[in-house]
Amino acid sequence: MRTQLSFAPLAGIETELLAVLAADTQTAKGREAKAAPVLMTADPAVQAAAAALLASGEFKAGANETLLLHAPAGLTAKRLLLVGLGKQAKVTVDSVRSAAGTAVRFTKPRGIRELVFALLEFASNVTETAPGGTVPEALSAARSARAAVEGAFVGDFDPDTYRSERKDQSVESFTVVVPATAEKAALEAAFVEAAIIGESQNFARSLVNEPGNKLTPTILGERAARMAAEVGLGCEVYSTEKLHELKMGAFWSVSQGSAEPPALIVLRYEPEGAARDDGRPVLGLVGKGITFDSGGISLKPGADMDKMKYDMAGGAAMLGAMRAIALLKPRVRVLAVVCAAENMPDGKAQKPGDVQTAMPFAADKPGKTIEIINTDAEGRLVLADGLTYARQLGATHLIDAATLTGACVVALGMVNAGAFANDDAIWAKFDAALATSGEKFWRLPLGEEYAEQIKSEIGDIKNTGGRWGGAITAAEFLRVFVEETPWIHLDIAGLAWVEDAKPYIAKGPSGVAVRSILEWVRSYAE
Ligand code: BES
Ligand code: MN
Ligand code: ZN
């Protein structure tokens, strides 16, 4: 998808489809006389073209509601699409992001390959939220243009690469029209960034979408290496031998039952001119890359097992974030470790009751021993060694992402992903990043009492903590391996795959966490 900025007046724009935003001004429900929705543009020609439609009451401007008008009078555009933002008082940059996605997804199946999207404009006749026509900072042209472009990329993705007749194809050209009064420098920078971010999120989604037979750990390693070469990241991809050399007994235990060898993927980003060991933070991104999770000997039930091809979404999120980091070049060192393996039952597979020894942090110290209760709790095993390795490579701050537990989905549904932190300062940075990314994570607690649940009589810890608080005991398991390093854990099991298509996003891989991890990383830049 090509993206471009335009400052032209809307009425004269030649295009197949011009999308404009509208908001619902209705306040106290039912009591007052029904007020028509307002168009979020001051252009008199567009106002006139839509006036009858808005007055008709057919279009309520609910969030992501759409209505198409052919041959709009007084406009050069062939079609005018109204996209609802929902209640005017509640409009945020996230409403703009999804409205742009909705516009793209409206356009795609109609065989229209180009789209012009008018950014919301704050003229005094348009909105009460901005008296006198001043633009609220949270909805500045730069911020809303960024959201629109991100949303357009999100909307443009469909998981149909393996269909002989691809259904909707891509929207080839997306133009954002900005009021001529907008501040140009910040706007242009945000616009360029947004395309990088949108493409990186879609890169992650394209990996998550691949089935287990097309994306083995080895192939994931190749994809990571190819991306790294394209954007100029350092990259090493290791396999079985390196796992043994590093004594990654936890990671290997997951892989040992599969005919597919594991891949230990390491990516490095160094800002220009950064001296090594200068005492500045080194951010370590660690991702779960289970290319298929059958459960192993603790085999999963058949229903929905096909979904477990997306069990590498945490790893893909890290690869997507690293791609964006390489292109946006924040002044902070970042390394990523993705632990890719296939969890399979086999004569060579690990068994419940086995004891594994995790990677030691220092070569002269012993690794922690893990009693395997359930071979389906494999994500924490690969992450244990991944986190230790990231620390050994010099990470001073850690973040991991994983489709780790069904329990997290039970707790938070498919609305919020789970987040954990062992340190309030690192959490504050992540929380601030969420305001920019627009992604929903909810912080869940950690605590000694939960850690009790994973104590083992046989080894140092066991890999499951019983029925209750399963997302938390999984996080406590990981905490054992980060020790005192400031760390954030993201459990994205409920959000990595969109189960019900929405107007702005297809059913399928979501690319969740890419944007938040990226913003968190950028918050450390000098
Ligand atoms: N990959 C699954 C978690 C998962 C479940 C991801 C649903 C996405 C959707 C993970 O490896 C797993 O199997 N976890 C077990 C842990 C249990 C055995 C302690 C679970 O959640 O049931
Ligand atoms: Mn599992
Ligand atoms: Zn899993």
XYZ file of C-alpha atoms and ligand atoms in Angstrom:
550
model
C 0.000 0.000 0.000
C 1.371 3.392 -1.044
C 0.602 6.266 1.289
C 0.727 9.970 0.579
C -0.171 13.257 2.212
C -2.232 15.953 0.558
C -3.219 19.469 1.589
C -5.621 20.005 -1.299
C -9.193 21.205 -0.773
C -11.486 18.165 -0.600
C -14.029 19.300 -3.185
C -11.601 19.176 -6.103
C -9.853 15.881 -5.334
C -10.129 13.389 -8.152
C -10.569 9.941 -6.672
C -12.630 6.769 -6.784
C -13.536 7.206 -3.142
C -13.291 10.035 -0.642
C -13.829 9.040 2.975
C -14.826 11.668 5.532
C -15.413 11.294 9.247
C -18.570 12.069 11.141
C -19.366 12.106 14.840
C -22.499 11.531 16.841
C -23.496 14.647 18.781
C -26.393 13.050 20.631
C -26.040 13.614 24.377
C -28.659 12.823 27.052
C -30.280 9.780 25.486
C -33.749 10.266 24.098
C -34.571 13.388 26.090
C -33.522 16.095 23.703
C -34.602 16.469 20.131
C -32.539 14.209 17.891
C -29.477 16.055 16.650
C -27.977 15.077 13.302
C -24.387 13.775 13.258
C -21.701 16.316 12.369
C -19.125 15.962 9.659
C -15.613 16.393 10.954
C -14.634 18.612 8.091
C -15.233 22.267 7.427
C -15.209 21.920 3.639
C -18.464 23.575 2.502
C -18.777 21.396 -0.613
C -18.543 18.176 1.394
C -20.913 19.604 3.990
C -23.416 20.359 1.235
C -23.019 16.973 -0.457
C -23.760 15.142 2.782
C -26.363 17.489 4.241
C -29.480 15.643 3.110
C -28.042 12.317 4.105
C -27.122 13.528 7.584
C -30.517 15.112 8.075
C -32.287 11.882 7.031
C -31.303 10.098 10.221
C -30.228 7.012 8.264
C -26.674 7.423 9.349
C -25.987 7.749 13.072
C -22.182 8.100 12.960
C -21.728 5.227 15.405
C -18.153 3.973 15.732
C -17.117 2.402 12.408
C -20.562 2.791 10.886
C -20.329 3.447 7.130
C -22.556 4.898 4.436
C -21.688 5.325 0.777
C -22.919 8.051 -1.533
C -22.377 7.772 -5.304
C -21.676 10.762 -7.521
C -21.843 13.295 -4.685
C -23.081 16.638 -5.971
C -20.461 19.375 -6.091
C -17.472 17.025 -5.541
C -14.970 15.701 -8.059
C -14.715 12.409 -6.146
C -16.783 9.566 -7.649
C -17.938 8.333 -4.254
C -18.243 9.829 -0.792
C -17.962 7.452 2.149
C -19.053 8.585 5.592
C -17.303 6.811 8.436
C -18.619 7.145 11.975
C -16.381 7.982 14.916
C -18.999 7.373 17.604
C -19.868 9.908 20.305
C -18.203 13.205 19.586
C -17.130 13.842 23.163
C -15.351 10.476 23.242
C -13.428 10.762 19.986
C -9.766 9.856 20.433
C -6.900 9.087 18.154
C -7.933 5.411 18.451
C -11.308 6.258 16.899
C -9.402 7.698 13.947
C -7.197 4.593 13.722
C -10.172 2.259 13.498
C -12.133 4.583 11.199
C -9.235 4.493 8.719
C -9.118 0.705 8.969
C -12.868 0.595 8.422
C -12.597 2.808 5.333
C -9.935 0.519 3.855
C -11.912 -2.627 4.621
C -14.985 -1.052 3.085
C -13.033 -0.250 -0.070
C -11.221 -3.583 -0.549
C -14.066 -5.961 -1.441
C -15.553 -3.438 -3.879
C -12.618 -3.691 -6.230
C -11.629 -0.089 -5.535
C -7.864 0.208 -5.237
C -7.431 3.786 -4.100
C -8.851 5.801 -1.293
C -8.574 9.373 -0.069
C -9.132 9.832 3.643
C -9.946 13.273 5.018
C -8.438 13.787 8.429
C -10.730 15.311 11.017
C -10.758 19.031 11.050
C -11.689 21.280 13.923
C -13.509 24.309 12.698
C -15.705 26.186 15.125
C -18.801 25.194 13.220
C -17.888 21.535 13.478
C -17.242 20.712 17.073
C -17.926 21.729 20.631
C -14.927 19.780 21.930
C -12.649 22.348 20.362
C -14.102 25.759 21.052
C -12.899 28.414 18.669
C -11.552 25.781 16.291
C -8.410 24.985 18.273
C -7.210 21.414 17.856
C -6.926 19.415 21.063
C -3.313 18.208 21.406
C -4.374 14.563 21.674
C -5.960 14.868 18.236
C -3.310 16.999 16.550
C -2.874 16.538 12.816
C 0.398 14.663 13.403
C -1.132 12.241 15.870
C -4.281 11.617 13.932
C -2.404 11.237 10.635
C -0.187 8.655 12.272
C -3.223 6.803 13.595
C -4.956 6.952 10.226
C -1.996 5.452 8.379
C -1.497 2.747 11.019
C -5.186 1.955 10.884
C -5.112 1.781 7.087
C -2.315 -0.796 7.146
C -4.133 -2.811 9.797
C -7.303 -2.745 7.705
C -5.508 -3.667 4.508
C -4.263 -7.024 5.822
C -6.160 -10.212 5.037
C -5.058 -13.737 5.945
C -5.897 -15.163 2.521
C -2.423 -15.690 1.030
C -3.113 -19.396 0.463
C -6.388 -18.914 -1.388
C -5.997 -19.449 -5.117
C -8.396 -16.614 -5.785
C -7.443 -14.045 -3.219
C -10.606 -12.446 -2.023
C -10.245 -8.723 -1.588
C -6.707 -7.844 -2.685
C -4.916 -4.804 -1.401
C -5.859 -1.148 -1.521
C -2.921 0.167 -3.514
C -3.043 3.836 -2.645
C -4.080 5.589 0.558
C -4.006 9.374 0.647
C -4.519 11.347 3.830
C -5.854 14.845 3.312
C -4.912 17.277 6.019
C -6.249 20.794 6.542
C -3.825 23.275 4.984
C -3.401 24.940 8.370
C -1.699 21.901 9.905
C 1.871 22.167 11.170
C 3.836 20.455 8.415
C 7.169 19.239 9.831
C 5.745 17.168 12.703
C 3.015 15.923 10.440
C 5.340 14.681 7.735
C 7.581 12.920 10.258
C 4.623 11.198 11.901
C 3.286 10.181 8.528
C 6.522 8.476 7.460
C 6.817 6.746 10.834
C 3.276 5.460 10.675
C 3.861 3.583 7.423
C 6.929 1.894 8.919
C 4.949 0.931 12.005
C 1.959 -0.315 10.008
C 4.170 -2.380 7.712
C 6.038 -3.837 10.668
C 2.822 -4.833 12.398
C 1.696 -6.506 9.163
C 5.076 -8.226 8.841
C 4.440 -9.796 12.256
C 0.912 -10.726 11.201
C 2.120 -12.391 8.010
C 4.412 -14.626 10.110
C 1.666 -15.466 12.610
C -0.653 -16.343 9.755
C 1.662 -19.041 8.396
C 0.623 -22.601 9.205
C 2.988 -24.890 11.084
C 4.061 -26.804 7.988
C 4.998 -23.618 6.120
C 6.700 -21.948 9.059
C 8.907 -24.348 10.970
C 11.405 -22.979 13.501
C 14.090 -23.170 10.789
C 11.959 -21.185 8.344
C 11.100 -18.615 11.006
C 14.854 -18.207 11.488
C 15.303 -17.695 7.739
C 12.508 -15.122 7.628
C 14.055 -13.255 10.552
C 17.487 -13.292 8.880
C 16.059 -12.025 5.598
C 14.210 -9.187 7.339
C 17.348 -8.324 9.337
C 19.419 -8.105 6.155
C 16.812 -5.873 4.526
C 16.679 -3.347 7.346
C 20.278 -3.584 8.563
C 20.015 -5.475 11.842
C 22.635 -7.844 13.207
C 21.272 -11.383 13.140
C 22.422 -14.820 14.225
C 20.287 -17.939 13.948
C 21.408 -20.991 15.915
C 20.016 -24.461 16.395
C 20.428 -27.666 18.422
C 24.205 -27.464 18.864
C 24.105 -23.965 20.307
C 21.291 -24.930 22.687
C 23.491 -27.709 24.026
C 26.542 -25.463 24.191
C 24.615 -22.855 26.225
C 23.072 -25.652 28.351
C 19.570 -24.487 27.432
C 17.953 -27.560 28.957
C 14.507 -25.988 29.283
C 14.326 -24.759 25.679
C 15.706 -28.039 24.328
C 13.222 -30.108 26.341
C 10.370 -28.608 24.319
C 12.115 -29.150 21.028
C 13.353 -32.690 21.625
C 10.104 -34.375 20.618
C 9.940 -32.757 17.201
C 11.510 -33.796 13.914
C 12.023 -30.064 13.300
C 15.155 -28.637 14.907
C 14.742 -25.548 17.124
C 15.899 -22.067 16.140
C 17.478 -19.606 18.536
C 17.138 -16.266 16.780
C 19.189 -13.301 17.981
C 18.758 -9.821 16.498
C 20.829 -6.802 17.441
C 20.229 -3.128 16.930
C 22.989 -0.651 17.717
C 22.345 3.064 17.281
C 25.068 4.901 15.393
C 27.989 5.944 17.505
C 26.961 3.958 20.583
C 29.927 2.706 22.568
C 29.595 -0.721 24.104
C 29.523 -0.967 27.892
C 28.789 2.730 28.304
C 26.429 2.045 31.192
C 23.383 2.965 29.156
C 20.360 0.663 29.046
C 20.338 -2.357 26.771
C 16.797 -3.478 26.093
C 16.211 -7.213 25.732
C 13.144 -8.370 23.782
C 12.322 -12.049 24.270
C 9.622 -13.850 22.298
C 7.917 -17.236 22.465
C 8.219 -18.813 19.039
C 6.330 -22.110 19.234
C 5.522 -22.702 15.567
C 3.032 -25.364 16.572
C 1.876 -26.374 20.046
C 0.257 -29.790 20.133
C 0.754 -29.881 23.889
C 3.361 -32.644 23.546
C 2.759 -35.814 25.575
C 0.189 -33.803 27.582
C -1.650 -33.638 24.260
C -4.237 -30.916 23.730
C -7.802 -31.886 22.803
C -8.483 -31.902 19.060
C -10.931 -28.997 19.050
C -9.156 -25.797 18.050
C -5.739 -27.424 17.995
C -5.266 -25.885 14.541
C -5.134 -22.497 16.265
C -1.877 -23.448 17.876
C -0.015 -22.405 14.739
C -0.205 -18.902 16.202
C 1.755 -19.892 19.291
C 4.725 -18.007 17.844
C 2.899 -14.657 17.936
C 5.069 -13.341 20.778
C 8.210 -14.086 18.777
C 6.663 -12.525 15.666
C 5.799 -9.395 17.675
C 9.460 -9.048 18.635
C 10.543 -9.458 15.010
C 7.991 -6.849 13.920
C 9.128 -4.449 16.632
C 12.809 -4.968 15.686
C 12.000 -4.220 12.048
C 10.405 -0.917 13.050
C 13.283 -0.134 15.428
C 15.843 -0.693 12.677
C 14.004 1.735 10.398
C 13.089 4.378 12.992
C 16.551 4.320 14.588
C 15.946 5.319 18.223
C 19.144 6.090 20.161
C 19.100 3.037 22.426
C 20.633 -0.425 22.156
C 18.176 -3.273 21.648
C 18.594 -7.005 21.276
C 15.951 -9.610 20.613
C 15.946 -13.320 21.396
C 13.262 -15.480 19.815
C 13.057 -19.090 20.965
C 11.458 -21.103 18.174
C 10.487 -24.752 18.537
C 7.690 -27.161 17.755
C 6.000 -28.886 20.719
C 5.206 -32.443 19.631
C 4.498 -35.849 21.168
C 7.028 -38.528 20.167
C 9.131 -41.353 21.531
C 11.828 -38.756 22.122
C 9.496 -36.154 23.628
C 9.811 -35.078 27.233
C 7.346 -36.612 29.671
C 5.425 -35.373 32.685
C 7.640 -36.071 35.673
C 10.874 -35.381 33.816
C 13.312 -32.970 35.427
C 15.082 -30.437 33.213
C 17.968 -28.129 33.980
C 17.598 -24.583 32.690
C 20.444 -22.508 31.291
C 22.756 -21.188 34.011
C 23.202 -17.404 34.040
C 26.926 -17.761 34.763
C 28.864 -20.747 33.455
C 30.179 -21.575 36.955
C 26.714 -21.547 38.521
C 24.284 -24.446 38.170
C 21.086 -23.941 36.194
C 17.774 -24.162 38.023
C 15.992 -27.497 37.882
C 12.406 -27.723 36.636
C 9.995 -30.540 37.347
C 7.811 -30.986 34.272
C 4.222 -31.491 35.383
C 2.571 -30.759 32.069
C 4.382 -30.726 28.735
C 1.761 -28.281 27.438
C 3.200 -25.562 29.674
C 6.071 -25.275 27.190
C 6.130 -21.547 26.527
C 7.571 -20.731 29.925
C 10.287 -23.333 29.351
C 11.595 -21.793 26.142
C 11.250 -18.290 27.612
C 13.174 -19.251 30.766
C 16.290 -19.908 28.702
C 15.571 -17.009 26.343
C 15.381 -14.552 29.244
C 18.560 -15.909 30.796
C 20.353 -15.661 27.461
C 19.188 -12.075 26.894
C 20.591 -11.144 30.312
C 23.829 -12.923 29.509
C 24.060 -10.924 26.269
C 23.872 -7.754 28.348
C 20.207 -6.818 28.553
C 19.598 -4.458 31.469
C 15.824 -4.234 30.928
C 13.655 -7.089 29.686
C 10.330 -7.408 27.964
C 8.830 -10.690 26.808
C 5.727 -11.466 24.783
C 4.017 -14.833 24.558
C 0.742 -16.575 23.866
C 1.381 -18.099 27.253
C -1.815 -19.149 29.006
C -5.442 -19.923 28.381
C -5.943 -18.692 31.943
C -5.100 -15.161 30.831
C -7.897 -15.358 28.262
C -10.281 -16.576 30.980
C -9.269 -13.620 33.176
C -9.331 -10.793 30.638
C -11.230 -12.119 27.642
C -10.259 -10.966 24.198
C -10.346 -7.279 25.053
C -7.248 -6.734 27.175
C -3.986 -8.659 26.999
C -2.270 -9.449 30.287
C 0.810 -7.588 31.477
C 3.091 -8.104 34.465
C 6.052 -6.157 35.794
C 8.488 -6.729 38.650
C 9.307 -3.021 38.829
C 7.033 0.046 38.880
C 9.428 2.283 36.949
C 9.562 -0.053 33.963
C 5.784 -0.422 34.151
C 5.284 3.343 34.111
C 7.198 3.491 30.829
C 5.164 0.708 29.306
C 1.916 2.239 30.514
C 2.860 5.534 28.862
C 3.666 3.663 25.637
C 0.114 2.272 25.606
C -1.310 5.778 25.320
C 0.490 6.139 21.990
C 0.039 2.600 20.682
C -3.659 2.435 21.484
C -3.297 -1.220 22.496
C -5.010 -2.608 25.568
C -2.974 -4.338 28.237
C -4.116 -4.811 31.807
C -1.568 -5.171 34.596
C -2.055 -8.262 36.728
C -0.333 -8.868 40.054
C 2.696 -10.950 40.948
C 3.471 -12.073 44.493
C 5.149 -14.510 46.859
C 1.873 -16.263 47.602
C 1.523 -17.123 43.930
C 5.146 -18.231 43.725
C 4.307 -20.803 46.442
C 2.172 -22.591 43.869
C 5.134 -23.454 41.654
C 7.450 -24.790 44.385
C 8.516 -28.362 43.701
C 9.488 -31.161 46.062
C 11.545 -32.753 43.327
C 13.388 -29.806 41.804
C 13.709 -26.041 42.263
C 10.361 -25.245 40.615
C 7.647 -27.000 38.644
C 6.242 -25.845 35.336
C 2.584 -25.532 36.330
C 0.963 -24.001 39.373
C -2.396 -25.706 39.496
C -5.784 -24.488 38.443
C -6.061 -21.038 39.999
C -4.354 -17.885 38.818
C -2.738 -19.698 35.915
C -1.597 -16.555 34.094
C 0.035 -15.309 37.286
C 1.818 -18.540 38.213
C 3.178 -18.659 34.652
C 4.513 -15.118 35.135
C 5.988 -16.129 38.503
C 7.763 -18.968 36.725
C 9.386 -16.494 34.332
C 10.271 -14.160 37.184
C 12.559 -16.855 38.614
C 14.741 -16.469 35.528
C 14.817 -12.686 35.229
C 15.929 -12.475 38.873
C 16.353 -8.764 39.734
C 16.419 -7.407 36.176
C 13.548 -4.941 35.555
C 11.110 -6.869 33.405
C 7.728 -6.769 31.712
C 5.859 -9.890 30.663
C 3.055 -9.694 28.096
C 0.594 -12.579 27.859
C -1.092 -12.077 24.472
C -2.898 -15.441 24.240
C -6.333 -13.800 23.974
C -5.448 -11.073 21.484
C -2.921 -12.524 19.066
C -5.699 -13.978 16.916
C -8.859 -11.981 16.157
C -11.712 -14.483 16.466
C -14.484 -12.247 15.162
C -13.767 -9.902 12.281
C -14.365 -6.249 13.069
C -15.049 -3.452 10.571
C -11.401 -2.333 10.863
C -9.572 -5.663 11.192
C -9.903 -9.060 9.557
C -10.384 -12.288 11.431
C -6.902 -13.716 11.906
C -3.557 -12.554 13.265
C -3.685 -9.148 14.963
C -0.024 -8.193 15.322
C -0.791 -7.124 18.890
C 2.126 -5.851 20.983
C 4.315 -4.676 18.071
C 3.300 -1.033 18.494
C 3.452 -1.028 22.295
C 6.857 -2.698 22.440
C 8.165 -0.243 19.865
C 6.902 2.780 21.824
C 8.323 1.362 25.027
C 11.713 0.983 23.346
C 11.546 4.518 21.973
C 10.857 5.854 25.462
C 14.434 4.863 26.403
C 15.999 6.718 23.467
C 18.219 9.671 24.319
N -0.040 -21.921 23.871
C -0.774 -22.276 25.019
C -1.625 -21.137 25.571
C -2.748 -20.630 24.703
C -4.042 -21.033 24.937
C -2.511 -19.700 23.715
C -5.059 -20.528 24.166
C -3.540 -19.211 22.948
C -4.826 -19.624 23.178
C 0.183 -22.688 26.117
O 1.345 -23.301 25.711
C -0.538 -23.682 26.968
O -0.843 -24.723 26.482
N -0.783 -23.333 28.221
C -1.477 -24.177 29.116
C -0.763 -24.139 30.427
C -1.248 -25.160 31.407
C -0.875 -26.545 30.941
C -0.646 -24.873 32.734
C -2.898 -23.670 29.251
O -3.100 -22.451 29.237
O -3.794 -24.481 29.309
Mn 1.151 -25.346 25.423
Zn 1.975 -22.853 23.852
